[in-house]
XYZ file of C-alpha atoms in Angstrom:
501
model
C -66.139 23.110 -52.237
C -67.066 26.534 -50.961
C -64.416 28.880 -49.635
C -65.783 31.689 -47.591
C -64.076 35.042 -47.399
C -63.376 34.626 -43.693
C -61.764 31.224 -44.259
C -59.627 32.622 -47.013
C -58.412 35.453 -44.824
C -57.721 33.065 -41.909
C -55.553 30.776 -44.046
C -53.637 33.710 -45.434
C -52.982 35.129 -41.955
C -51.780 31.683 -40.692
C -49.350 31.322 -43.596
C -47.959 34.821 -43.168
C -47.744 34.309 -39.363
C -45.786 31.075 -39.831
C -43.431 32.838 -42.222
C -42.959 35.635 -39.665
C -42.185 32.996 -36.993
C -39.624 31.244 -39.220
C -37.895 34.555 -39.989
C -37.865 35.454 -36.284
C -36.287 32.069 -35.414
C -33.554 32.536 -37.991
C -32.883 36.051 -36.749
C -32.712 34.792 -33.136
C -30.251 32.042 -34.149
C -28.086 34.588 -35.956
C -28.246 36.895 -32.951
C -27.180 34.189 -30.467
C -24.767 32.363 -32.745
C -26.325 29.060 -31.588
C -28.226 26.397 -33.461
C -30.716 26.125 -30.626
C -32.174 29.245 -29.040
C -34.178 27.213 -26.545
C -34.228 23.458 -25.716
C -37.648 22.950 -27.297
C -36.131 23.757 -30.701
C -34.601 20.246 -30.725
C -34.950 18.267 -27.475
C -32.620 15.411 -28.440
C -29.849 17.734 -29.580
C -30.295 19.887 -26.464
C -29.839 16.762 -24.305
C -26.719 15.813 -26.279
C -25.235 19.288 -25.790
C -25.963 19.126 -22.060
C -24.214 15.747 -21.758
C -21.197 17.032 -23.666
C -20.987 20.121 -21.460
C -21.195 17.979 -18.325
C -18.352 15.835 -19.659
C -16.307 18.937 -20.433
C -16.894 20.316 -16.932
C -15.706 17.027 -15.409
C -12.553 17.011 -17.552
C -11.786 20.621 -16.633
C -12.262 19.703 -12.966
C -9.818 16.819 -13.348
C -7.410 19.202 -15.073
C -7.575 21.651 -12.167
C -6.859 18.771 -9.771
C -3.846 17.722 -11.851
C -2.443 21.247 -11.773
C -2.869 21.258 -7.997
C -1.215 17.845 -7.801
C 1.840 18.827 -9.878
C 2.297 22.016 -7.823
C 2.160 19.995 -4.606
C 4.522 17.296 -5.875
C 7.003 19.916 -7.089
C 7.022 21.444 -3.610
C 7.525 18.025 -1.989
C 10.283 17.128 -4.434
C 12.136 20.351 -3.674
C 11.906 19.788 0.104
C 12.977 16.127 -0.084
C 15.850 16.872 -2.469
C 17.115 19.476 -0.006
C 16.739 16.860 2.736
C 18.862 14.398 0.778
C 21.580 17.016 0.272
C 21.692 17.769 4.005
C 21.908 14.043 4.822
C 24.847 13.738 2.441
C 26.535 16.620 4.275
C 25.929 14.924 7.624
C 27.376 11.658 6.329
C 30.428 13.492 5.016
C 30.992 15.047 8.444
C 30.552 11.656 10.118
C 33.095 10.043 7.771
C 35.618 12.722 8.634
C 34.857 12.298 12.339
C 35.438 8.528 12.092
C 39.045 9.119 11.071
C 41.570 8.101 13.721
C 43.327 11.415 13.186
C 40.299 13.317 14.461
C 40.434 14.227 18.145
C 37.573 14.507 20.677
C 37.394 18.312 20.500
C 37.139 18.287 16.720
C 34.342 15.732 16.934
C 32.454 17.949 19.372
C 32.655 20.830 16.876
C 31.253 18.526 14.185
C 28.466 17.519 16.575
C 27.443 21.180 16.846
C 27.467 21.545 13.061
C 25.326 18.436 12.613
C 22.956 19.833 15.241
C 22.380 22.895 13.048
C 21.839 20.651 10.041
C 19.255 18.671 12.010
C 17.414 21.942 12.707
C 17.380 22.626 8.962
C 15.934 19.168 8.369
C 13.199 19.851 10.903
C 12.357 23.114 9.093
C 12.086 21.178 5.806
C 9.869 18.595 7.490
C 7.568 21.475 8.489
C 7.348 22.931 4.966
C 4.065 24.672 4.092
C 2.302 25.006 0.765
C 0.948 28.204 -0.820
C -2.163 28.009 1.367
C -0.174 27.729 4.572
C -0.883 24.010 5.045
C 1.880 21.698 6.283
C 2.620 19.326 3.395
C 4.044 16.428 5.461
C 1.359 16.344 8.172
C -1.030 13.844 6.605
C -4.544 15.170 7.170
C -3.573 17.371 10.149
C -2.402 20.203 7.906
C -3.080 23.032 10.360
C -0.429 22.027 12.906
C 3.319 21.586 12.467
C 3.945 17.825 12.122
C 7.367 17.910 13.806
C 8.165 19.539 17.113
C 10.871 19.290 19.740
C 10.026 17.510 22.966
C 11.191 18.606 26.415
C 14.118 16.170 26.251
C 15.278 17.625 22.931
C 14.010 14.785 20.755
C 11.987 15.578 17.647
C 8.609 13.871 17.480
C 6.007 13.462 14.730
C 2.532 14.796 15.543
C 0.836 14.345 12.167
C -0.935 11.210 10.964
C -0.454 8.696 8.152
C -3.481 9.731 6.092
C -2.855 9.630 2.344
C -5.142 11.954 0.384
C -6.113 10.808 -3.105
C -7.668 12.883 -5.867
C -9.500 11.749 -8.984
C -7.551 12.559 -12.158
C -9.912 10.725 -14.517
C -13.130 8.765 -14.342
C -11.196 5.622 -13.431
C -7.934 6.791 -11.860
C -6.737 8.268 -8.577
C -3.332 9.645 -7.617
C -1.844 10.327 -4.177
C -1.755 14.041 -3.436
C 0.417 14.022 -0.332
C 3.223 12.178 1.425
C 2.783 11.832 5.218
C 5.866 12.708 7.234
C 6.631 9.184 8.383
C 6.733 7.961 4.783
C 9.330 10.622 3.924
C 11.365 10.967 7.115
C 11.333 7.248 7.736
C 12.457 5.376 10.797
C 14.737 2.354 10.542
C 15.363 -0.897 12.368
C 18.487 -0.896 14.497
C 19.663 -4.447 15.025
C 21.625 -4.361 18.264
C 23.393 -7.691 17.812
C 23.480 -7.935 14.021
C 21.093 -10.878 13.977
C 23.215 -13.167 16.142
C 21.696 -15.452 18.757
C 21.241 -13.611 22.049
C 19.209 -16.016 24.179
C 20.265 -17.671 27.416
C 23.116 -20.197 27.437
C 24.099 -22.802 29.998
C 27.072 -21.788 32.186
C 29.245 -24.349 30.384
C 28.374 -23.050 26.909
C 28.729 -19.446 28.068
C 32.184 -20.132 29.548
C 33.389 -21.972 26.434
C 32.027 -19.279 24.129
C 34.098 -16.641 25.942
C 37.266 -18.534 25.059
C 36.490 -18.493 21.313
C 38.138 -16.067 18.897
C 35.703 -13.332 17.775
C 35.194 -14.946 14.369
C 34.361 -18.343 15.902
C 32.032 -16.701 18.415
C 30.134 -15.013 15.573
C 29.945 -18.314 13.672
C 28.546 -20.147 16.704
C 25.921 -17.501 17.485
C 24.889 -17.165 13.846
C 24.450 -20.946 13.540
C 22.484 -20.915 16.800
C 20.218 -18.176 15.448
C 19.450 -20.216 12.318
C 18.711 -23.199 14.570
C 16.454 -21.015 16.750
C 14.480 -19.960 13.674
C 14.128 -23.632 12.786
C 12.879 -24.405 16.296
C 10.244 -21.703 16.064
C 9.192 -22.824 12.569
C 8.910 -26.480 13.645
C 6.824 -25.532 16.666
C 4.449 -23.505 14.480
C 4.158 -26.291 11.893
C 3.344 -28.959 14.470
C -0.097 -30.473 13.923
C -2.199 -30.436 17.108
C -5.679 -31.971 17.406
C -7.757 -31.056 20.464
C -10.174 -33.671 21.791
C -12.909 -32.925 24.321
C -12.896 -35.709 26.916
C -16.661 -35.370 27.347
C -17.158 -36.815 23.866
C -14.945 -39.894 24.303
C -16.761 -43.243 24.260
C -14.944 -45.380 26.830
C -17.272 -48.343 26.220
C -16.580 -48.641 22.482
C -14.530 -51.675 21.531
C -13.829 -50.093 18.174
C -10.156 -49.083 18.301
C -8.639 -45.758 17.241
C -6.392 -45.869 14.183
C -3.667 -43.212 13.885
C -1.711 -42.997 10.648
C -2.720 -46.549 9.749
C -1.791 -48.066 13.129
C -4.484 -49.485 15.454
C -4.194 -48.220 19.018
C -4.865 -51.400 20.995
C -6.568 -51.541 24.382
C -10.153 -50.577 23.573
C -12.392 -50.074 25.339
C -10.271 -47.497 27.147
C -11.232 -47.286 30.810
C -9.955 -43.782 31.565
C -8.478 -40.780 29.838
C -5.040 -41.715 31.114
C -5.420 -45.231 29.694
C -6.238 -43.728 26.303
C -3.240 -41.366 26.415
C -0.956 -44.223 27.511
C -2.191 -46.422 24.653
C -1.597 -43.682 22.070
C 1.889 -42.893 23.399
C 2.845 -46.567 23.396
C 2.670 -46.441 19.583
C 4.076 -42.906 19.060
C 7.374 -44.048 17.560
C 5.399 -45.885 14.898
C 2.568 -43.407 14.346
C 4.666 -40.256 14.741
C 1.950 -38.822 17.026
C 1.650 -38.527 20.782
C -1.023 -37.455 23.244
C -1.076 -35.370 26.411
C -3.626 -33.910 28.779
C -3.803 -30.119 28.523
C -4.240 -27.711 31.418
C -7.901 -27.268 30.421
C -8.633 -30.991 30.609
C -8.684 -31.732 26.880
C -6.540 -34.320 25.131
C -4.007 -32.949 22.631
C -2.826 -35.312 19.892
C 0.218 -33.878 18.113
C 3.337 -34.650 16.077
C 6.223 -36.063 18.091
C 9.493 -34.123 18.112
C 11.209 -34.517 14.766
C 7.930 -35.179 12.901
C 6.521 -31.646 13.043
C 4.401 -30.786 10.034
C 3.567 -34.411 9.193
C -0.081 -35.201 8.474
C -2.006 -37.013 11.228
C -4.773 -39.271 9.944
C -7.448 -40.370 12.414
C -9.831 -43.257 11.707
C -11.269 -46.327 13.418
C -10.124 -49.930 13.199
C -13.537 -51.155 12.037
C -13.728 -48.428 9.438
C -17.312 -47.605 10.351
C -16.704 -43.839 10.226
C -16.938 -43.313 13.984
C -13.970 -43.512 16.353
C -13.960 -43.461 20.159
C -12.550 -39.896 20.158
C -15.720 -38.645 18.474
C -13.502 -37.011 15.828
C -14.343 -36.927 12.162
C -12.329 -39.569 10.363
C -9.820 -37.830 8.136
C -6.433 -36.153 7.829
C -5.270 -33.158 9.868
C -2.407 -31.012 8.591
C -0.552 -27.743 9.144
C -1.198 -24.684 6.988
C 0.736 -24.312 3.753
C 2.193 -21.065 5.080
C 3.617 -22.777 8.179
C 4.975 -25.658 6.122
C 6.672 -23.238 3.715
C 8.242 -21.332 6.622
C 9.433 -24.621 8.125
C 11.035 -25.723 4.851
C 12.755 -22.343 4.416
C 14.103 -22.349 7.982
C 15.492 -25.862 7.491
C 17.117 -24.825 4.212
C 18.681 -21.720 5.784
C 20.179 -23.742 8.622
C 21.431 -26.522 6.341
C 23.048 -24.039 3.959
C 24.872 -22.152 6.696
C 25.993 -25.363 8.411
C 27.234 -26.721 5.078
C 29.104 -23.476 4.344
C 30.825 -23.639 7.727
C 31.768 -27.280 7.218
C 33.330 -26.508 3.855
C 35.087 -23.320 4.991
C 38.713 -22.928 5.933
C 37.704 -22.661 9.594
C 36.169 -26.140 9.765
C 39.201 -27.862 11.291
C 39.550 -25.148 13.942
C 35.910 -25.111 15.061
C 34.838 -26.858 18.271
C 31.842 -28.562 16.692
C 30.618 -30.149 19.932
C 30.216 -26.736 21.536
C 28.690 -25.310 18.358
C 26.084 -28.087 18.322
C 25.447 -27.699 22.054
C 24.736 -23.976 21.674
C 22.582 -24.569 18.589
C 20.534 -27.292 20.309
C 19.965 -25.052 23.313
C 18.809 -22.238 21.014
C 16.472 -24.682 19.251
C 14.916 -25.940 22.480
C 14.344 -22.434 23.873
C 12.786 -21.219 20.638
C 10.684 -24.378 20.266
C 9.170 -23.796 23.705
C 8.697 -20.058 23.036
C 11.186 -19.071 25.736
C 13.298 -17.293 23.105
C 12.167 -15.240 20.125
C 14.664 -15.561 17.248
C 15.497 -12.500 15.246
C 17.683 -10.311 17.433
C 15.464 -9.286 20.385
C 17.540 -6.126 20.803
C 16.338 -4.874 17.418
C 14.194 -1.758 17.696
C 12.783 0.974 15.494
C 14.638 4.290 15.577
C 13.048 7.500 14.344
C 14.574 9.570 11.532
C 15.649 12.445 13.775
C 16.675 10.087 16.599
C 19.243 8.523 14.255
C 20.813 11.945 13.760
C 20.508 12.717 17.480
C 22.357 9.489 18.353
C 25.081 10.385 15.860
C 25.463 13.803 17.509
C 25.757 12.123 20.906
C 28.350 9.633 19.644
C 30.436 12.541 18.312
C 30.192 14.356 21.622
C 31.385 11.189 23.391
C 33.965 10.458 20.662
C 32.583 6.896 20.501
C 34.051 5.600 17.239
C 32.013 2.366 17.222
C 28.766 4.297 17.447
C 30.028 6.769 14.848
C 30.585 3.868 12.438
C 27.081 2.642 13.160
C 25.756 6.155 12.558
C 27.444 6.259 9.148
C 25.729 3.014 8.137
C 22.403 4.356 9.345
C 22.893 7.600 7.423
C 23.305 5.477 4.293
C 19.920 3.911 5.046
C 18.287 7.319 5.500
C 19.811 8.609 2.261
C 18.635 5.520 0.394
C 15.130 5.885 1.832
C 15.041 9.563 0.807
C 16.239 8.734 -2.707
C 13.442 6.179 -3.064
C 10.908 8.790 -1.967
C 12.216 11.233 -4.579
C 11.892 8.507 -7.196
C 8.315 7.834 -6.076
C 7.414 11.515 -6.392
C 9.095 11.658 -9.797
C 7.030 8.694 -10.918
C 3.817 10.351 -9.772
C 4.803 13.587 -11.542
C 5.401 11.686 -14.781
C 1.996 10.055 -14.483
C 0.401 13.449 -13.769
C 2.136 15.043 -16.785
C 0.977 12.222 -19.044
C -2.541 12.543 -17.659
C -2.490 16.312 -18.298
C -1.615 15.688 -21.960
C -4.460 13.189 -22.243
C -6.765 15.664 -20.495
C -5.852 18.497 -22.874
C -6.652 16.329 -25.883
C -9.907 15.180 -24.294
C -10.974 18.768 -23.572
C -10.282 19.765 -27.194
C -12.391 16.835 -28.433
C -15.256 17.785 -26.134
C -15.129 21.425 -27.247
C -15.141 20.399 -30.909
C -18.132 18.135 -30.346
C -19.987 20.855 -28.465
C -19.180 23.410 -31.164
C -20.392 21.034 -33.868
C -23.656 20.418 -32.019
C -24.257 23.936 -30.704
C -22.568 26.641 -32.790
C -24.328 28.132 -35.812
C -23.034 27.950 -39.401
C -23.476 31.622 -40.283
C -23.263 31.271 -44.063
C -25.959 28.585 -44.093
C -28.080 30.505 -41.594
C -27.913 33.751 -43.632
C -28.960 31.886 -46.773
C -31.878 30.310 -44.929
C -32.907 33.701 -43.509
C -32.870 35.239 -46.976
C -35.034 32.365 -48.238
C -37.497 32.771 -45.368
C -37.747 36.542 -45.890
C -38.293 36.070 -49.616
C -41.078 33.578 -48.879
C -42.626 36.039 -46.415
C -42.550 38.875 -48.918
C -44.076 36.619 -51.577
C -46.863 35.577 -49.244
C -47.620 39.176 -48.299
C -47.613 40.373 -51.923
C -49.785 37.485 -53.057
C -52.285 38.097 -50.283
C -52.471 41.801 -51.097
C -53.300 41.074 -54.701
C -55.730 38.227 -54.139
C -57.589 39.993 -51.324
C -58.611 42.799 -53.740
C -60.275 40.442 -56.191
C -64.123 40.383 -56.279
C -66.708 38.354 -58.186
C -68.253 41.560 -59.414
C -65.081 42.224 -61.413
C -66.000 39.230 -63.595
C -69.706 40.223 -63.877
C -68.761 43.485 -65.472
């Protein structure tokens, strides 16, 4: 093999150049403190480092959101705790005002004091955060959520939007509490759940002669019976039949709940209805012509909720009604409501019968009132559940209490005290909810801190340079470079003529 001088010099220059490059790389790594000076040094490791840094950025973003969340919840907790304390003060004033020893003028003074406390509550409801946003306004953070109307009532002008923030890859937490979830309204039941539908003149006159306790018993029993009437009406099975599909020439008879309806072929719609109703006591189903001209087959009174099975007497799968042979039933939800309503009525009736009042009660009148309540509710002429019940806003409750104190109306003051208990309870539950969210946020922050440390350790392991190892490698590379240079200097001076001499 021949080695020319030019080839020898080229190989030597390449080796020395490579050594220079290796030394330069080591020096660059030492200068930057990183294992990789540029991604091309190790593409797979560079990709790993980038993924780790992206994960770290996401965790730090979640951490910033958690800090924001805890600051916001702390502000809400402070405002709602102050609200609870003011409500307790209002209740204390109302309890004092309810005392028989308190005169009208003293109650008016307390009404003024409660008015000032209501203004403080409104200020708390319009609390702002550090950025000037209203914290109880839902998403409408630029405008005060509560304002006073022209008639003096305080109205809510925010919305019910709940803002959620991501606190991990898989978890969200609520950032805010809309005003109506904090300063909650309540249901005021005007007649305490007693029956309040129409009564016949006879029942009304008899009821007026009852002692108050007996009157309450009668109306409560009637209300349970009204609920039963409504439940039975809803559980009633009704099958609608289009008259255009009826085959009046078919001698095949209809079979309802295993009973053949005789008379086929049925000449007219009325003949068919008459034939079905002739067997209703046996089948438990009756028929009627609706206002739209269709035939309605339904449970008879007292059989509501029972299954109605339609077939044909010849069992050929086709019946004169053009209905699919099979069973028709109420929904499970309606049947469950029916069973519960029956149980509620039976339990209350049984309790009355076994009470010490049983011998004093005019049971005929009680049953008359109950049956009337049932019939009205069954026909949808009465809606059970205290029709006077209505929703009262948080600040309206306090406003009504102020008015009752100004009028020295002790009955309304007592009602106001009960309603203040409801508001206090609602506020306490909201504080507990915020406390729960704060605990979750604190736990998530601890998890986040540990996760961030793990990410930083992984990044450091993949990216940061081990200086002691790098210095050793640099020394080795420089020694190799010097050796290559020295060797080349010596060998390049050699000549064949030196051996000829």
